[in-house]
Amino acid sequence: MKRLVVTAALLLTMAVSVFAASTDMTPLAVVKLNGSETITVKTLKDRVNLWTKLNGVKEPSLEQKKAILDNLIYEKLVAQAAAKDGLTISDSDIDKSFLSTMSQQFNQQFTTESQLSEFLQKQTNKSLSTYIKEMTGYSLADYKVYLKNSILVQQYVYTKKQAEIKKVTASDQEIRDAYAMNKAMFVWSDMVKLFIVVVPKNKDAAAAKKKADKMLKDYTKKPSSAEDAIKDDADNGKAYQAGYMIMTTQQAQQFGWAPDKVVELYNRKKGYISELSETDVDYQFYVVKDKFAAKMLSIDDIIQPESTTTVYDYIKANLTQQKQSQYFAQAAVDLSKSLDTKANVERKKEGSALDKLLNWDSES
């Protein structure tokens, strides 16, 4: 009797699995503007999974799933329209976009997938494919297809609407209103312009100290000519780093300087040449080139020392970018809807039939 019960339970489990699999393959829509792409329940589930991970939502509502389905249809419509117009993206460009996205995420520069894979293995003890699957719900290959379609959509919308987008700009009143509302943000803290020389210890601290000592002595003897020589030397950026920096207190602390050294910095006069100092990883010295006192900025002041960009210009650029982004987003929606015709999209499931398929969370 027990064997019969176990067999019946096993058959029931298998039947449920087969039913779920067949449901996943149920077509919801066919996009056929250029070729034919079928959106199945599984296609939508994968996109909903990505949406929940990106938005931190565990259980999207029925209406949210419908909106995601519409967006998926719109994306494929525009991507097909782009392909029909001859827009293409190479696999190498997709790889570059992918690596750029991952570089921003980890604040690391990756130029190859092997570098990224090695980094992920060390940091997360996961392979690249496993990490992408956990973060997006997609396989690595499918995630790149998603990226490709996203880029195609952006390029197509821009080519169609670039003239209108370029005309969108912030008005003078919008700029002045933004300044009035955010005036407290536009301030200078005390700043110092420095010429800094840093020599990494690497594996030979004695050699690094000797090199740094020589540059400091040369600078002390003939500041002007030595500064140019140090700055323009082929070794700059390789054996050592030298250049100018406008430094605030916070930046100085991030640079590895102790609080007392930061206070000391602001008491120095222009032209002051520091002694050679040592950190755990390098030797360094600095020269005070200029000083800038803290102040509130008017709308016509430059946004930062030695810049030609005023506060007005800065606000205008940011507001214009925001307005153009908003215009672009709406243009993408409008363009997608204009392509959403019965000739281009065949919706296989609608109304209660669609609702039933989208309620997969309630399936047992």
Short mmCIF file of C-alpha atoms in Angstrom, two decimals, residues 1 5 36 45 74 122 130 260 301 308 321 352:
data_model
loop_
_atom_site.label_atom_id
_atom_site.label_comp_id
_atom_site.label_asym_id
_atom_site.label_seq_id
_atom_site.Cartn_x
_atom_site.Cartn_y
_atom_site.Cartn_z
CA MET A 1 0.00 0.00 0.00
CA VAL A 5 1.00 5.96 -2.24
CA SER A 36 9.24 37.23 -35.50
CA LYS A 45 9.16 35.47 -15.78
CA TYR A 74 7.89 47.83 -26.65
CA LYS A 122 38.53 36.47 -5.21
CA THR A 130 26.99 32.34 -11.33
CA ASP A 260 47.31 67.87 12.17
CA ASP A 301 30.96 82.95 -9.69
CA THR A 308 35.77 78.82 -16.60
CA GLN A 321 20.55 67.08 -19.05
CA SER A 352 -8.88 36.94 -17.81
#
